[in-house]
GROMACS .gro file of C-alpha atoms in nm:
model
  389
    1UNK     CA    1 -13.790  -4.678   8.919
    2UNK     CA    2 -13.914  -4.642   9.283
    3UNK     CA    3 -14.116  -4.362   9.221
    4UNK     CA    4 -14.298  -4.484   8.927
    5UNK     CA    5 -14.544  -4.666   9.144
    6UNK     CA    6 -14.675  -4.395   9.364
    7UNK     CA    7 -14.739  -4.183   9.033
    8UNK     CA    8 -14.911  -4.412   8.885
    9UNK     CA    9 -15.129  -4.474   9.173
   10UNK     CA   10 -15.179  -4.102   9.239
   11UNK     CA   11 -15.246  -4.017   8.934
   12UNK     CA   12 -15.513  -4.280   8.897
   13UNK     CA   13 -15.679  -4.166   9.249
   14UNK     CA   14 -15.699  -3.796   9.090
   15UNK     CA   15 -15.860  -3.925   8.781
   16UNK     CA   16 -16.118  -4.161   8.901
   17UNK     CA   17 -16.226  -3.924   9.106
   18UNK     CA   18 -16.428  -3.818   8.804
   19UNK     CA   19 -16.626  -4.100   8.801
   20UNK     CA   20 -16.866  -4.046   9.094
   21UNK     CA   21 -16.826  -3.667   9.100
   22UNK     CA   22 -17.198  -3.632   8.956
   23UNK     CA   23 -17.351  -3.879   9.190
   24UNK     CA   24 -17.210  -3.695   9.547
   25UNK     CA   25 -17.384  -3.373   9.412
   26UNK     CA   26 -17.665  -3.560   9.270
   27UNK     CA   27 -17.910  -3.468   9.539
   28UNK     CA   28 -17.791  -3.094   9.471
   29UNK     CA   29 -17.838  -3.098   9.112
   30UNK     CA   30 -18.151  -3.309   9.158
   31UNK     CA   31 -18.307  -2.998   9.303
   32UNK     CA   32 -18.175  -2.766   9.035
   33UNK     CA   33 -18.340  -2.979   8.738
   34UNK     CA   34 -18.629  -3.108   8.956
   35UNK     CA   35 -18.565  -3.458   8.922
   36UNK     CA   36 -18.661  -3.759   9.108
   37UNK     CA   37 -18.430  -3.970   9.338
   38UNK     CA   38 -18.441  -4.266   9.139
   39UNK     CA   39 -18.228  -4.074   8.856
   40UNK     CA   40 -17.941  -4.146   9.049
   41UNK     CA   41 -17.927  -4.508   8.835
   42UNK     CA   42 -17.933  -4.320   8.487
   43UNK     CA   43 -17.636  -4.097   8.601
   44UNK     CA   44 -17.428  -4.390   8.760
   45UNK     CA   45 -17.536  -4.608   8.380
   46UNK     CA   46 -17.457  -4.327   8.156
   47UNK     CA   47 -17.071  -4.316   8.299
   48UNK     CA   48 -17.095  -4.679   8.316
   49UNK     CA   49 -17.200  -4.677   7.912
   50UNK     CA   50 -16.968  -4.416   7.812
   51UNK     CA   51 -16.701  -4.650   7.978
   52UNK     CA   52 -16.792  -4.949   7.758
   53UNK     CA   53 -16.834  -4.722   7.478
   54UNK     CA   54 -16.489  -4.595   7.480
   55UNK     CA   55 -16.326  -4.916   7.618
   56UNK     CA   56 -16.517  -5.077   7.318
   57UNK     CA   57 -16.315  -4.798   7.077
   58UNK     CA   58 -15.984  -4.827   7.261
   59UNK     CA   59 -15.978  -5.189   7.229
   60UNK     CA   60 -16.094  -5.218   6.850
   61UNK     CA   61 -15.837  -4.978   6.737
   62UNK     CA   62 -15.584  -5.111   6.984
   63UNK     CA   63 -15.466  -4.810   7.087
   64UNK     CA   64 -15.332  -4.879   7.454
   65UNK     CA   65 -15.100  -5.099   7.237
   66UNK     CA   66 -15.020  -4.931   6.912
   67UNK     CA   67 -14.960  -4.558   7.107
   68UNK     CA   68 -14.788  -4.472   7.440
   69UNK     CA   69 -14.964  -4.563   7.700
   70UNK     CA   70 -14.848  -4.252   7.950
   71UNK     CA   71 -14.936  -4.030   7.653
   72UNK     CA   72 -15.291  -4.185   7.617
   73UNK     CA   73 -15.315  -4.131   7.936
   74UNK     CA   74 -15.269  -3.762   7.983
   75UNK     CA   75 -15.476  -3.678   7.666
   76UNK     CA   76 -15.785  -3.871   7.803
   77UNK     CA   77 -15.731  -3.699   8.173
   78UNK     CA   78 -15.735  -3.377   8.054
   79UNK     CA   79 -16.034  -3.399   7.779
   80UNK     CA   80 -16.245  -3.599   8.110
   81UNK     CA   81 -16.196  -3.305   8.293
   82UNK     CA   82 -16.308  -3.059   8.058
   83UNK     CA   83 -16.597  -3.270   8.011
   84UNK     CA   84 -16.656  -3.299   8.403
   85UNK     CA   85 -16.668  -2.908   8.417
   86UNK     CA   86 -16.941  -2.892   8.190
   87UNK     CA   87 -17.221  -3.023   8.450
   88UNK     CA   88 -17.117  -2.719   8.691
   89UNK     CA   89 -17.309  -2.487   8.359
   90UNK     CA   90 -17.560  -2.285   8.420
   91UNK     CA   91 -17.874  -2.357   8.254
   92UNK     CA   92 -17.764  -2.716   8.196
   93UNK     CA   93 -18.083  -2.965   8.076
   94UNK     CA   94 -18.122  -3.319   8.166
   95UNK     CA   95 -18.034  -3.405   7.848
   96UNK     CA   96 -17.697  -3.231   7.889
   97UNK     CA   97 -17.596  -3.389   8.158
   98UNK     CA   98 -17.645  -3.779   8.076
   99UNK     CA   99 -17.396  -3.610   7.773
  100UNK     CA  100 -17.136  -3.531   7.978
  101UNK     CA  101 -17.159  -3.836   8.252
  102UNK     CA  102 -17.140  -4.061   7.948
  103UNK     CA  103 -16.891  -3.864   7.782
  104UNK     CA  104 -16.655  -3.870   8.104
  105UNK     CA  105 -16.722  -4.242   8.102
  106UNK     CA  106 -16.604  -4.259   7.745
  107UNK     CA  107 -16.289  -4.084   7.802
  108UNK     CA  108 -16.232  -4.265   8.192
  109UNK     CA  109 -16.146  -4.572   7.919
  110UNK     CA  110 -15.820  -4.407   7.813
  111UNK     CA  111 -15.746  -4.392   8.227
  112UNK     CA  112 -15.854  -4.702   8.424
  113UNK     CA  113 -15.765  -4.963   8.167
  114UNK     CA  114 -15.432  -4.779   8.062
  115UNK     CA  115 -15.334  -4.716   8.390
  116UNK     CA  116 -15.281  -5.089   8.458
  117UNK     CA  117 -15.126  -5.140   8.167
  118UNK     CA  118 -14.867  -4.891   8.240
  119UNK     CA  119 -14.855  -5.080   8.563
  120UNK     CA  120 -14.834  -5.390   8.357
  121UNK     CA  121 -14.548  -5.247   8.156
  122UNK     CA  122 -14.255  -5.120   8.463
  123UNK     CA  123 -14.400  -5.442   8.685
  124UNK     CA  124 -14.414  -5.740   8.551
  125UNK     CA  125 -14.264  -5.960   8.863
  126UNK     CA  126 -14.508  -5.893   9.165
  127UNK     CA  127 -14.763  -5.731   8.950
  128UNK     CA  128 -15.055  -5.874   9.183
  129UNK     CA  129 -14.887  -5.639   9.443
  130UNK     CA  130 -14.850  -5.334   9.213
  131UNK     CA  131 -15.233  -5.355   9.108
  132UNK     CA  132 -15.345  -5.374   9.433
  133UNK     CA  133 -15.203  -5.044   9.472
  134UNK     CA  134 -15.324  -4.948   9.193
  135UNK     CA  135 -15.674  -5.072   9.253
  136UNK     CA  136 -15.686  -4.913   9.540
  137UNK     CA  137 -15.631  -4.583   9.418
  138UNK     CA  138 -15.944  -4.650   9.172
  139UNK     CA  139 -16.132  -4.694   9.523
  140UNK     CA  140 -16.035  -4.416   9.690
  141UNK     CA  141 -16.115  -4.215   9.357
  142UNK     CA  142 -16.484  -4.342   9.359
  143UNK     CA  143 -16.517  -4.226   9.664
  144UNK     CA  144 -16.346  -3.940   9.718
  145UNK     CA  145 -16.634  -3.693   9.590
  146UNK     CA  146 -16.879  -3.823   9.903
  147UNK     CA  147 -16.574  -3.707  10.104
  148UNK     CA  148 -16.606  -3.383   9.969
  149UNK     CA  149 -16.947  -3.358   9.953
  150UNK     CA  150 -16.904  -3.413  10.335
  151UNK     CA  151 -16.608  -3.207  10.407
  152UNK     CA  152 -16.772  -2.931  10.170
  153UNK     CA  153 -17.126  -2.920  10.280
  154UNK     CA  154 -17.157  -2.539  10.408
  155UNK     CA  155 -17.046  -2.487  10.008
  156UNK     CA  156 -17.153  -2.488   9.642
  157UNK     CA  157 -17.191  -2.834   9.469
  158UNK     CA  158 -17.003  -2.652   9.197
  159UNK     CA  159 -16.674  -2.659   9.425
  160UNK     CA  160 -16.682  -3.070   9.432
  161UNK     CA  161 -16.710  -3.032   9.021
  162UNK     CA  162 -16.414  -2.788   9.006
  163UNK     CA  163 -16.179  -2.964   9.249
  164UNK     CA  164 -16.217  -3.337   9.093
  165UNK     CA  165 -16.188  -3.155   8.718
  166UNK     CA  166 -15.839  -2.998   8.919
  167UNK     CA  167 -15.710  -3.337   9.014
  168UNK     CA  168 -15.775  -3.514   8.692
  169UNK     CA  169 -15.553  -3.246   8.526
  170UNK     CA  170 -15.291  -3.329   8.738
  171UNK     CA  171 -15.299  -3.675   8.762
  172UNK     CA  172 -15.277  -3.668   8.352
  173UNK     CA  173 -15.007  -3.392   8.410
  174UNK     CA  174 -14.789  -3.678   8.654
  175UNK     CA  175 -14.807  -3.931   8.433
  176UNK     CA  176 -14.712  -3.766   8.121
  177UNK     CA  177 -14.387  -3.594   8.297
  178UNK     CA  178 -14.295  -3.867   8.535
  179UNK     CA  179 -14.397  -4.206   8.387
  180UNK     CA  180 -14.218  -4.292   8.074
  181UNK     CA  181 -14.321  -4.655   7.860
  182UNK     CA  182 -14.224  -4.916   8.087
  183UNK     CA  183 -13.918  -5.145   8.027
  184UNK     CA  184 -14.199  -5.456   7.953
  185UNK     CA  185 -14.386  -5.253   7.709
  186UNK     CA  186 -14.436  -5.443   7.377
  187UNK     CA  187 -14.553  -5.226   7.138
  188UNK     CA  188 -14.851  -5.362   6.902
  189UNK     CA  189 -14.748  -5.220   6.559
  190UNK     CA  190 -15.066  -5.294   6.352
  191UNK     CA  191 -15.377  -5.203   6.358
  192UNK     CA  192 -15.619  -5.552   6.356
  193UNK     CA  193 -16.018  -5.477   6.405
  194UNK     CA  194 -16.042  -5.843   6.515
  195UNK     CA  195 -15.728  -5.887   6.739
  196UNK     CA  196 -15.877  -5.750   7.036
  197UNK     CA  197 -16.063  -6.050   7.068
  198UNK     CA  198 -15.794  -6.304   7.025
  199UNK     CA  199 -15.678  -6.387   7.381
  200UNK     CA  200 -16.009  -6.504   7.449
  201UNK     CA  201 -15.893  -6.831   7.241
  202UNK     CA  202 -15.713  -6.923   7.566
  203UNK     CA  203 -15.894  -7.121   7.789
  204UNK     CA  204 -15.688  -6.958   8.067
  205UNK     CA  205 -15.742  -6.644   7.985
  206UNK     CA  206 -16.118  -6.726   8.005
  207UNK     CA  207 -16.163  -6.833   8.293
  208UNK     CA  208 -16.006  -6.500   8.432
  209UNK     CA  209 -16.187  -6.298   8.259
  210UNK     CA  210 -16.517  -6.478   8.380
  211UNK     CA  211 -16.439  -6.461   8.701
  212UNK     CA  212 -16.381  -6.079   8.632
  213UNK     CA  213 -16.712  -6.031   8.487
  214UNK     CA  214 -16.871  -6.233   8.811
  215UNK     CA  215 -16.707  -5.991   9.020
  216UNK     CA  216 -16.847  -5.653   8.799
  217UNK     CA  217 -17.173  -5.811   8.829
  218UNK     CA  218 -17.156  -5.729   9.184
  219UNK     CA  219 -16.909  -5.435   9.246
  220UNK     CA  220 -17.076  -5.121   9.102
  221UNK     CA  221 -17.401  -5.203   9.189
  222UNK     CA  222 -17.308  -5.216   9.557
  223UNK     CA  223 -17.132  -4.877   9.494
  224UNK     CA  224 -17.409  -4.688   9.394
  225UNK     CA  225 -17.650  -4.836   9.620
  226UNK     CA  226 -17.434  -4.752   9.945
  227UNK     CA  227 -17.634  -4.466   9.970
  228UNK     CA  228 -17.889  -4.573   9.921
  229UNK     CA  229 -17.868  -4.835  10.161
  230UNK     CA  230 -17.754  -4.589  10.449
  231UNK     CA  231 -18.045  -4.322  10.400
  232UNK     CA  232 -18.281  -4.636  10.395
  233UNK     CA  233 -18.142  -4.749  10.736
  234UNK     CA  234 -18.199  -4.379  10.903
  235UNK     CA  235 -18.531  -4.421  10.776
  236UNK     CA  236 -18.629  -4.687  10.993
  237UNK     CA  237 -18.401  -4.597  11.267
  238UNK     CA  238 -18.365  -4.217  11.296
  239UNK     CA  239 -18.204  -4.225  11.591
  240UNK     CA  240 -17.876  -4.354  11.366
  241UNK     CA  241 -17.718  -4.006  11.347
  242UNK     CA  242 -17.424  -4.160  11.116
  243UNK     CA  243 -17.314  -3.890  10.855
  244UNK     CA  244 -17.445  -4.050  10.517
  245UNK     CA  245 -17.189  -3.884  10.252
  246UNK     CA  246 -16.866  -3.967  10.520
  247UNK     CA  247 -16.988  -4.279  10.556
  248UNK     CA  248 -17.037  -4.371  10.196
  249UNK     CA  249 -16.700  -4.267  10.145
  250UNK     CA  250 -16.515  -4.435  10.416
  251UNK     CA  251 -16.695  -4.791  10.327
  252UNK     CA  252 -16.639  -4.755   9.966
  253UNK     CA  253 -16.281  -4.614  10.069
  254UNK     CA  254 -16.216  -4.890  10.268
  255UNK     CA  255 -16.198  -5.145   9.999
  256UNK     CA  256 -15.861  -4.965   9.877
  257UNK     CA  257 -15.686  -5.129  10.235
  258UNK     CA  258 -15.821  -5.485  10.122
  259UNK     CA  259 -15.700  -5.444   9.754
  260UNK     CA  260 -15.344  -5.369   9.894
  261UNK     CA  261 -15.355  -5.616  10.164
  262UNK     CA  262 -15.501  -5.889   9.896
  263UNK     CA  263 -15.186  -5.803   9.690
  264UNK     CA  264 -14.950  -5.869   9.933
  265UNK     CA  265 -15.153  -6.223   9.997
  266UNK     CA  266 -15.114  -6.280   9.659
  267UNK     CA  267 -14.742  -6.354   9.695
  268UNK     CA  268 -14.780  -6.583   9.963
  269UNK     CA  269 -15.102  -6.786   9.887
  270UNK     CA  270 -15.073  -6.747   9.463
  271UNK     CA  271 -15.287  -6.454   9.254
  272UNK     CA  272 -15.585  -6.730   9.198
  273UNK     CA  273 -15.611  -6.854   9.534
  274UNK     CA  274 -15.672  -6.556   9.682
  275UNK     CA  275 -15.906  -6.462   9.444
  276UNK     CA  276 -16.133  -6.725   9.498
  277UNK     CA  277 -16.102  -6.656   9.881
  278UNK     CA  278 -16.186  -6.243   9.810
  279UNK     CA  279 -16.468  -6.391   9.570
  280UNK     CA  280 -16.639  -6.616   9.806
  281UNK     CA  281 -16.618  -6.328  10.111
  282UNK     CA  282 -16.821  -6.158   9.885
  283UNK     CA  283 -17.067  -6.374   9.794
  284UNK     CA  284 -17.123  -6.512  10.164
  285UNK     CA  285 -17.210  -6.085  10.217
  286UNK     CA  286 -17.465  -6.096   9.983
  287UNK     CA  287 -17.611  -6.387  10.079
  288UNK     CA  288 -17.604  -6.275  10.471
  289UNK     CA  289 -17.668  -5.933  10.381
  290UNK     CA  290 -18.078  -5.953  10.500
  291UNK     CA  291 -17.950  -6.024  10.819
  292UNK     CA  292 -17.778  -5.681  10.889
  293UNK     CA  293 -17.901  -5.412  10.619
  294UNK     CA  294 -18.186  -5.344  10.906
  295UNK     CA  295 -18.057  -5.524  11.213
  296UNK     CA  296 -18.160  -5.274  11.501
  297UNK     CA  297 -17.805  -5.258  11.575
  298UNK     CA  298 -17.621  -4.968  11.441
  299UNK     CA  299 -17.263  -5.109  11.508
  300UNK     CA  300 -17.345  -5.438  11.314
  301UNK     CA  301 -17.507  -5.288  11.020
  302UNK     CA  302 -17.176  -5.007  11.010
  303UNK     CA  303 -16.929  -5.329  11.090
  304UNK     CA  304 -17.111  -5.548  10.809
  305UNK     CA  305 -17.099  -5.283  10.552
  306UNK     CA  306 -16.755  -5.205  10.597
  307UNK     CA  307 -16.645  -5.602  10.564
  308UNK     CA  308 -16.836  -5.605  10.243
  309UNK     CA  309 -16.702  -5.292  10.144
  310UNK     CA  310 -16.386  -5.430  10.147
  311UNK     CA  311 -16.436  -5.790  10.020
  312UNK     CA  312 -16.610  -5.666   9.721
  313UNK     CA  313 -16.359  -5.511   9.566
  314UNK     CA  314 -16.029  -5.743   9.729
  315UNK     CA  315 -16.046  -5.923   9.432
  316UNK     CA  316 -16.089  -5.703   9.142
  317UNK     CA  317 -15.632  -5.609   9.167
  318UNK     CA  318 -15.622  -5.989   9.150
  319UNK     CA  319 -15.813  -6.069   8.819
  320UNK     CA  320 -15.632  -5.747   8.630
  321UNK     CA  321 -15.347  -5.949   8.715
  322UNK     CA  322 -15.484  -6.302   8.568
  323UNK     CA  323 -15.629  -6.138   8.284
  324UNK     CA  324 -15.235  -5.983   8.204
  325UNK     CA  325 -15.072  -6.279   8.302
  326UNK     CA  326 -15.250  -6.502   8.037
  327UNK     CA  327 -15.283  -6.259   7.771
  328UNK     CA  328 -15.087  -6.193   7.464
  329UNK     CA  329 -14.785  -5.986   7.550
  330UNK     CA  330 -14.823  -5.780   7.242
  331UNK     CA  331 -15.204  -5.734   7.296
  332UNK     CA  332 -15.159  -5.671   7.654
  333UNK     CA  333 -15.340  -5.341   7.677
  334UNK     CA  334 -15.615  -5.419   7.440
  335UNK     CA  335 -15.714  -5.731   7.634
  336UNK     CA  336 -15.724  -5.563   7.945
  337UNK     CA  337 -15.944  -5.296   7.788
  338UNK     CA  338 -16.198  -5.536   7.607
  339UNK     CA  339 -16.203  -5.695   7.961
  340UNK     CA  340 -16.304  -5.405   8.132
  341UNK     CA  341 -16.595  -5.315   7.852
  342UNK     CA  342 -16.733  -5.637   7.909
  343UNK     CA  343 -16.715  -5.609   8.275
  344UNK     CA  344 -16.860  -5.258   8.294
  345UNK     CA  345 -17.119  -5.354   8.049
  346UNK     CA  346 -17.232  -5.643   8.323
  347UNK     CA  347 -17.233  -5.374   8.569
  348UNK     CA  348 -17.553  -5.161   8.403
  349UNK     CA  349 -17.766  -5.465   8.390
  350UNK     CA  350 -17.712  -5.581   8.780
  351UNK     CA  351 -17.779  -5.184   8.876
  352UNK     CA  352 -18.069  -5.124   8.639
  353UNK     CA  353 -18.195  -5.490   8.795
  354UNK     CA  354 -18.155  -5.351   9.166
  355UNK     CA  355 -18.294  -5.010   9.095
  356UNK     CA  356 -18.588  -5.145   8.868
  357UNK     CA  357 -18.715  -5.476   9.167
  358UNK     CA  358 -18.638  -5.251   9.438
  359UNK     CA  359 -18.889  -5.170   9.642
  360UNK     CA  360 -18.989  -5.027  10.060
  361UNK     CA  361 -19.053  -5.410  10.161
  362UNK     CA  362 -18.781  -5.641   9.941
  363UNK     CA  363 -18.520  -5.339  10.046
  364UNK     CA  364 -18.367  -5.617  10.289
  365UNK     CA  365 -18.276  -5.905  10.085
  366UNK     CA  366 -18.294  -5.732   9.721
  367UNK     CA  367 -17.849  -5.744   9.754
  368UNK     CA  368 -17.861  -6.092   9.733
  369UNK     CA  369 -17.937  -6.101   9.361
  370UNK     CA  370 -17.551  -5.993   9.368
  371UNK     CA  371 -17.456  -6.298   9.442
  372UNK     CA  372 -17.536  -6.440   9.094
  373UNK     CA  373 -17.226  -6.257   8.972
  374UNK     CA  374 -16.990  -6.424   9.263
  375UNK     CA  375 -17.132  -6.756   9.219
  376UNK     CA  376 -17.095  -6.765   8.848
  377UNK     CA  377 -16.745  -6.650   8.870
  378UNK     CA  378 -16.637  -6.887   9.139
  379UNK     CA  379 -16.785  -7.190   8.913
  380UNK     CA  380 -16.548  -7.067   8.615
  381UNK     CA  381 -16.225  -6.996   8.875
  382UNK     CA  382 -16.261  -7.369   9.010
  383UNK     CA  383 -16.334  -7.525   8.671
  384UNK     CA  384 -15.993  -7.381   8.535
  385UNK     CA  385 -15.736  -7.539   8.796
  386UNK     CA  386 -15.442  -7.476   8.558
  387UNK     CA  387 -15.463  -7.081   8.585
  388UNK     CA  388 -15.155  -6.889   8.628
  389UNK     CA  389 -15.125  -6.829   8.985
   0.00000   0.00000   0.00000
């Protein structure tokens, strides 16, 4: 039993790693199919759409529920790594590609969601803790390929393409051999088109998910526009001779210490409390966030980016939890999964928003449209006192 948890949460690191593997070598492949820099928020949205896609088709035929979960698992880790080989092609079109991000995406819906529900299933006492972990290892995923873009600069783009395909395979590999259906599993035996909507009829179970979907509204936008936000500083201060890929990755990275250290809270302070205290951080950074994204201090821009980097995603552990708490135990897996399509599907409209207002002189205080997310989500936490906490 004690080393179910550290699979789990390797195996998810390997396989999320997938997810942002096409936007560290995006300036590489860029220059192979001559496109502009702006593409970057098409690749990010086609993985994004794939995601809902497939979590849409996961949760309709309720199959994190009807099938094993560990199983599920492994089939979807392998097929996303095939997929993720197929941008490394020669000859490959821009058409092509958006293909295979969105594909990746789809199958990224049999990992993410599944792997908490396998969480879900061996943990159910201290399971703010156990997603936390688990959380983080979706952080450190996302960010790993800007690590080894960094790491891997003197080589081929192809060799970040190859080695996150590698660790997919044996993340899916792990879990099938080491993981088996957890003791709290309660298999859904029917298949209902309808049913994955039902613990929405739960006013608890609402509000958690709301304050979910306030929290997507923000997360992945601030993701992909790391970057973004970096190169844009060394623009107007050149003199910053900060490594942009390292740095992406170690402030996107560094979220994974505040999702473990939020689950530990949890157990002191109660799952929704320290929610809304991870939720409001991250609101106050977007709201503050013209203050530093071009302060002529490189330490407080670095220091600021790194506290939001970690407050962003703090809370994100917390309402996987709420949402499993207050669903349906036999419907466990498919709420979770309907969750995250509705959450992901948030996620494309705040990044297409950013990337389409976005301009040279709002690129100071354009982040703070991503605090409508936090603020929404807050108003539905605080409205539902009688959450499970």
């Amino acid at each position: 039993m004690k080393r179910i948890l550290p699979v789990i949460v390797l195996s998810q690191f390997f396989c999320t790693s997938l997810w942002f593997a096409g936007n560290a070598v995006m300036a590489d492949m860029a220059k192979q199919l001559r496109l502009q820099p702006s593409y970057l928020a098409y690749l990010t949205s086609a993985v994004q759409s794939g995601f809902i896609a497939g979590t849409l088709v996961f949760a309709i035929l309720s199959i994190a529920d009807r099938f094993s979960p560990s199983r599920v698992f492994f089939t979807c880790a392998i097929v996303a790594a095939l997929i993720n080989l197929a941008i490394s092609f020669s000859g490959l079109t821009v058409g092509a590609l958006i293909s295979f991000r969105f594909l990746t995406g789809f199958f990224l819906a049999g990992i993410y969601p599944v792997g908490m529900k396998i969480a879900a299933d061996h943990y159910e006492q201290g399971l703010g803790k156990s997603l936390g972990f688990l959380v983080g290892a979706l952080v450190l995923g996302t960010a790993f390929p800007h690590f080894l873009k960094s790491v891997m600069a003197g080589l081929p783009w192809k060799d970040v393409v190859f080695a996150t395909s590698a660790l997919s395979a044996l993340g899916g590999l792990a879990m099938l051999i080491l993981v088996p259906d957890g003791p709290y599993r309660k298999a859904g035996q029917k298949l209902s088109f309808g049913g994955f909507l039902n613990s929405f009829r739960d006013a608890k179970f609402r509000a958690a998910a709301f304050g979910y979907f306030g929290h997507m509204w923000e997360l992945y936008a601030f993701w992909m526009f790391v970057p973004v936000i970096l190169t844009a500083y060394k623009s107007h201060y050149p003199e910053a001779g900060f490594n942009t890929p390292l740095l992406s990755f170690l402030i996107i990275a560094s979220g994974s210490l505040s999702c473990v250290f939020g689950g530990f809270i949890s157990q002191r302070l109660g799952v929704k409390k320290t929610a809304i205290i991870a939720l409001s951080l991250s609101c106050i950074c977007c709201f503050i966030s013209p203050l530093f994204l071009f302060n002529g201090s490189t330490t407080a821009f670095i220091a600021f980016m790194f506290i939001w980097g970690m407050a962003v995603i703090a809370d994100s552990p917390l309402f996987s939890t709420l949402v499993a708490q207050n669903a349906q135990p036999a419907s466990k897996g498919t709420s979770l999964t309907i969750v995250n399509c509705i959450g992901f599907s948030i996620t494309i409209i705040s990044i297409q928003l950013i990337n389409a207002l976005r301009n040279a002189e709002n690129a100071g205080y354009i982040y703070m449209l991503l605090a409508i997310g936090p603020v929404l989500g807050l108003l539905a936490l605080l409205k539902r006192s009688r959450l499970t906490a």
